[in-house]
mmCIF file of C-alpha atoms in Angstrom:
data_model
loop_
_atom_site.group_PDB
_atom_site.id
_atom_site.type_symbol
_atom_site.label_atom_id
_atom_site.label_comp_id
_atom_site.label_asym_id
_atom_site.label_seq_id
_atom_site.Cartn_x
_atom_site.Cartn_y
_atom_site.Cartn_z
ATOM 1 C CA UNK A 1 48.875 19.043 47.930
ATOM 2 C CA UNK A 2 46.312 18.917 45.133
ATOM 3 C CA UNK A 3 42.715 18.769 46.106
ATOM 4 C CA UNK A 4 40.649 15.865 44.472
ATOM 5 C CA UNK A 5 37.553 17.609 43.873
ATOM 6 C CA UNK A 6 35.422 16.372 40.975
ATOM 7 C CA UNK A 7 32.042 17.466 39.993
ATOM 8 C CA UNK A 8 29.161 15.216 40.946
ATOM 9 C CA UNK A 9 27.823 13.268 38.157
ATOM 10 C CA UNK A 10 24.742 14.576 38.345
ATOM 11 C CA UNK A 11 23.435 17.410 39.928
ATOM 12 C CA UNK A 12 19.512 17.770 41.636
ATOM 13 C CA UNK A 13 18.570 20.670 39.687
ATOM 14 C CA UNK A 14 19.384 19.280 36.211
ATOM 15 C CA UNK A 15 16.484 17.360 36.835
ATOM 16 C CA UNK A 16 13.580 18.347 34.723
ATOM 17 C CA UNK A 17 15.433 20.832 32.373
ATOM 18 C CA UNK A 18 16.139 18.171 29.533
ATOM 19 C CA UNK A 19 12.654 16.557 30.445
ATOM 20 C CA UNK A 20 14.570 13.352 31.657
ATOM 21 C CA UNK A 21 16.017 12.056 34.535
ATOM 22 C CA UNK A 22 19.286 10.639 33.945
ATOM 23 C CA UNK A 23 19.456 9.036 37.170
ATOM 24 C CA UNK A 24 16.336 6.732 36.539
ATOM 25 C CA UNK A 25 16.059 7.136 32.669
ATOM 26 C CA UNK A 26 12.421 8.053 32.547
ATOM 27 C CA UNK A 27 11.170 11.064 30.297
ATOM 28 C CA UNK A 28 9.148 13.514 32.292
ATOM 29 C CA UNK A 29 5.219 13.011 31.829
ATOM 30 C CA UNK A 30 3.124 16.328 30.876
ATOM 31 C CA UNK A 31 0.506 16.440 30.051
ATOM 32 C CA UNK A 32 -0.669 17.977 26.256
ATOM 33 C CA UNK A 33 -4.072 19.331 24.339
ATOM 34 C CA UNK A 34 -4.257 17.816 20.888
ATOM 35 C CA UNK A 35 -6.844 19.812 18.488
ATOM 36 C CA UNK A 36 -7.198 18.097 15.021
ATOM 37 C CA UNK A 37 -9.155 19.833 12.291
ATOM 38 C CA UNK A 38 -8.985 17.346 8.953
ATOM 39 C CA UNK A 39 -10.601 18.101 5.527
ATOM 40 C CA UNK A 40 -14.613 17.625 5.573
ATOM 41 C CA UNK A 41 -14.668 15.816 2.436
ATOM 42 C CA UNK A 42 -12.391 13.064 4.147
ATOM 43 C CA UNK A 43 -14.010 9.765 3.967
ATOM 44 C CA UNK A 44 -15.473 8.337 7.102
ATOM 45 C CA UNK A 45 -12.949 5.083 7.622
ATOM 46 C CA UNK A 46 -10.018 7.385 6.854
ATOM 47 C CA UNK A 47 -11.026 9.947 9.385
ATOM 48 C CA UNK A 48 -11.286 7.170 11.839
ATOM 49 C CA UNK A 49 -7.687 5.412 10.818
ATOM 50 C CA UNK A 50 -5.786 9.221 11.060
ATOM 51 C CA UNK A 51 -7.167 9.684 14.634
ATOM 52 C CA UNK A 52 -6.408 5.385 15.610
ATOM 53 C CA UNK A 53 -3.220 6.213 13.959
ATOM 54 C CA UNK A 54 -2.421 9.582 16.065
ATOM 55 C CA UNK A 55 -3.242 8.069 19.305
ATOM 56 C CA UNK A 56 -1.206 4.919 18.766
ATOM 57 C CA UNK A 57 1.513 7.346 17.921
ATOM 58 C CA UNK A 58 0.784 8.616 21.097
ATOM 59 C CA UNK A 59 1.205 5.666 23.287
ATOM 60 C CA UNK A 60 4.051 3.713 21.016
ATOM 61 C CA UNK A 61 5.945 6.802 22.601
ATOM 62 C CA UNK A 62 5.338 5.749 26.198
ATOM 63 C CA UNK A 63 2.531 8.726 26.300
ATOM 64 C CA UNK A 64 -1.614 7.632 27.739
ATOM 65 C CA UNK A 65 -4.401 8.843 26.444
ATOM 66 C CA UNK A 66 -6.467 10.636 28.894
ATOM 67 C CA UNK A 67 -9.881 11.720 26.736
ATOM 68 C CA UNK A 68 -10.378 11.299 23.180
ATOM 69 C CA UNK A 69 -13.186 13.458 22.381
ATOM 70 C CA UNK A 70 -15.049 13.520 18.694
ATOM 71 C CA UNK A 71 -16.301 17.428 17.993
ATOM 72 C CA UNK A 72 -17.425 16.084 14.721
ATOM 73 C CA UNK A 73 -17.960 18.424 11.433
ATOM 74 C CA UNK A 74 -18.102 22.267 12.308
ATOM 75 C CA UNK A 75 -18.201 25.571 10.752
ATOM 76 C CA UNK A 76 -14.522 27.012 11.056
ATOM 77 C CA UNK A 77 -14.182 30.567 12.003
ATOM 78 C CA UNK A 78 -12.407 31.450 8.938
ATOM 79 C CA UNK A 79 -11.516 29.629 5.531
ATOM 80 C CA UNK A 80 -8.565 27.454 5.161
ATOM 81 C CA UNK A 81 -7.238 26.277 1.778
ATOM 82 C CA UNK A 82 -10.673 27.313 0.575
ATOM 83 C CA UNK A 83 -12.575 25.219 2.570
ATOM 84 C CA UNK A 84 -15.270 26.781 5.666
ATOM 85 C CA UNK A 85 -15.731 23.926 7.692
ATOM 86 C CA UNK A 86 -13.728 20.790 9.477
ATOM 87 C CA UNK A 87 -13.567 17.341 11.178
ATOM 88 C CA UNK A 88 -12.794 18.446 14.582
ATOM 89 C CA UNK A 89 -11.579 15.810 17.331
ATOM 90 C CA UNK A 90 -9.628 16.574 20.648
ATOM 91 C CA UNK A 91 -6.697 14.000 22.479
ATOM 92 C CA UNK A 92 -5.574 15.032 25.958
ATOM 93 C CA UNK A 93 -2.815 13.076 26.539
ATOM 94 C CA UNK A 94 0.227 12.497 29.361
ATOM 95 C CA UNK A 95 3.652 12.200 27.548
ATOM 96 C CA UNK A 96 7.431 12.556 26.753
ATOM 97 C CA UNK A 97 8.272 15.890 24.989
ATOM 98 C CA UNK A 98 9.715 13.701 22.403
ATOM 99 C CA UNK A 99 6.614 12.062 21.521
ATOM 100 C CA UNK A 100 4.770 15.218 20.642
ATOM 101 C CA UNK A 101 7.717 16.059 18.263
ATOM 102 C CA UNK A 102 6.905 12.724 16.601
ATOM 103 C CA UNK A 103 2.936 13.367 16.445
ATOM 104 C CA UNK A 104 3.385 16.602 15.282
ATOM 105 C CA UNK A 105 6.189 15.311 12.592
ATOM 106 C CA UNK A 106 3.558 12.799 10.899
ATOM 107 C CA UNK A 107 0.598 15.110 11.198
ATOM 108 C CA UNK A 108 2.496 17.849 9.406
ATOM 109 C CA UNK A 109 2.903 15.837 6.748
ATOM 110 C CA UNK A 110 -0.692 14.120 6.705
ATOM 111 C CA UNK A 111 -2.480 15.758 3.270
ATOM 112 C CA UNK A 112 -6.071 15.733 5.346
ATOM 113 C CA UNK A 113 -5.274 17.239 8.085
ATOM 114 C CA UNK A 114 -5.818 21.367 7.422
ATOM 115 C CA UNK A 115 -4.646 22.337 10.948
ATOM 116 C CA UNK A 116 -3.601 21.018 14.422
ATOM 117 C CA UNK A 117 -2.294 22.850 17.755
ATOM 118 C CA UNK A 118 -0.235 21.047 20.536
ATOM 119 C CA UNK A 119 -0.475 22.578 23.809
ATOM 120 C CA UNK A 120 1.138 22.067 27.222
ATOM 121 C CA UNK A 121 -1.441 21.927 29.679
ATOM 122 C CA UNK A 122 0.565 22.999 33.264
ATOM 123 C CA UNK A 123 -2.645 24.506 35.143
ATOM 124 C CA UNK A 124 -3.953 21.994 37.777
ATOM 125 C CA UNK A 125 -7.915 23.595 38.895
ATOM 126 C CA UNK A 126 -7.979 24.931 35.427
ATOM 127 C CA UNK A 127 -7.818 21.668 33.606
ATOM 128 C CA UNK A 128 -10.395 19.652 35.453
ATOM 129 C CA UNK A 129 -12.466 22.180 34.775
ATOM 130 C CA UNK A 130 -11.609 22.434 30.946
ATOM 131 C CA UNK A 131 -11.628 18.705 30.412
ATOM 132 C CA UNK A 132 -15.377 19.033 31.968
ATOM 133 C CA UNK A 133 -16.170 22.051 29.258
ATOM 134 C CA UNK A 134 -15.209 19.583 26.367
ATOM 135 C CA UNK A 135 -16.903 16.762 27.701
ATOM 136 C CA UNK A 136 -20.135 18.656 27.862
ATOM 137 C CA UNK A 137 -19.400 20.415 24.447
ATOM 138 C CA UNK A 138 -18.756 17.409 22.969
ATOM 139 C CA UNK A 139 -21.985 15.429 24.758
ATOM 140 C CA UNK A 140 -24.269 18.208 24.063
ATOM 141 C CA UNK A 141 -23.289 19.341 20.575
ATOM 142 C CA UNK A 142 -24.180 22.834 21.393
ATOM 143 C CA UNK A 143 -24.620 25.993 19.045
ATOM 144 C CA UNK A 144 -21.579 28.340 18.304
ATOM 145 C CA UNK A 145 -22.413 30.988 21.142
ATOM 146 C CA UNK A 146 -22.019 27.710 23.464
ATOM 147 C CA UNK A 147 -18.772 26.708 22.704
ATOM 148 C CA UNK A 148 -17.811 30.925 22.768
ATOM 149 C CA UNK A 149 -19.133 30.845 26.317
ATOM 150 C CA UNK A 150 -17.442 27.693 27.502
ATOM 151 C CA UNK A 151 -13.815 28.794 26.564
ATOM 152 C CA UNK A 152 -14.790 32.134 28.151
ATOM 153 C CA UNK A 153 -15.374 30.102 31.164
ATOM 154 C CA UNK A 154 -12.102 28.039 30.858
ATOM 155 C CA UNK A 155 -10.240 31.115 30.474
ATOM 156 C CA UNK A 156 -11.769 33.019 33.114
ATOM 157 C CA UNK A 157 -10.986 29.819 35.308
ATOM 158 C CA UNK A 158 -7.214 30.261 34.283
ATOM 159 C CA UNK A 159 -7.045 33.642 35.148
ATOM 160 C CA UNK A 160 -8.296 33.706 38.259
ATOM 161 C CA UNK A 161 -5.789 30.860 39.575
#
């Protein structure tokens, strides 16, 4: 006799590799570190309506925005398209991989924005305590050596998880 042996339609450990679950049809939530660095002769109302527009990006994807945190105008560490300093602003965020693909689509082609860095933030202690750093960087608008000596201290905290 033949056996009737069919493969399960889905399997427990698929879930999580494509960032979905088929079974309930929910992307996977992670959470993400959005640095934005825009052109410092960028117009006040037009900074404004590139970070409204980033973070509605953001949440039109089914993503929430955890902290939006304004850095403001700072020296860079080097030149970029011959310019030394930058509109800095910071987004963590909880979202669908496919809604950082879509962020990072428009902001690539956004003329005012010089640079930007996605990260996937999977540390637990580490992030509290990095979240705190750019709250107090951010409150305090500290001095170069500051900021230097707070990401020493988020990275130390990293490490030593």
């Amino acid at each position: 006799t033949r056996s009737s042996l069919s493969a399960p339609a889905h399997h427990a450990s698929c879930v999580g590799r494509t960032g979905a679950n088929p079974e309930e049809g929910v992307a996977l939530m992670r959470r993400y570190e959005l640095m934005l660095i825009l052109r410092p002769d960028v117009a006040d109302d037009r900074t404004k309506a590139i970070f409204e527009r980033t973070a509605r990006s953001i949440t039109e994807q089914g993503g929430t925005i955890m902290k939006d945190v304004a850095w403001g105008r700072r020296r860079m560490a080097y030149e970029i398209d011959g310019v030394r300093d930058g509109i800095y602003q910071i987004i963590v965020f909880e979202a669908p991989a496919s809604a950082v693909a879509e962020v990072e689509r428009v902001l690539l082609i956004t003329e005012e924005v010089l640079r930007h860095l996605v990260i996937r933030d999977e540390r637990k202690g580490a992030a509290a305590l990095r979240d705190d750093v750019i709250e107090g960087i951010a409150a305090a608008s500290p001095d170069e050596d500051e900021i230097q000596a707070a990401a020493a201290a988020s990275e130390f905290a990293a490490n030593a998880e």
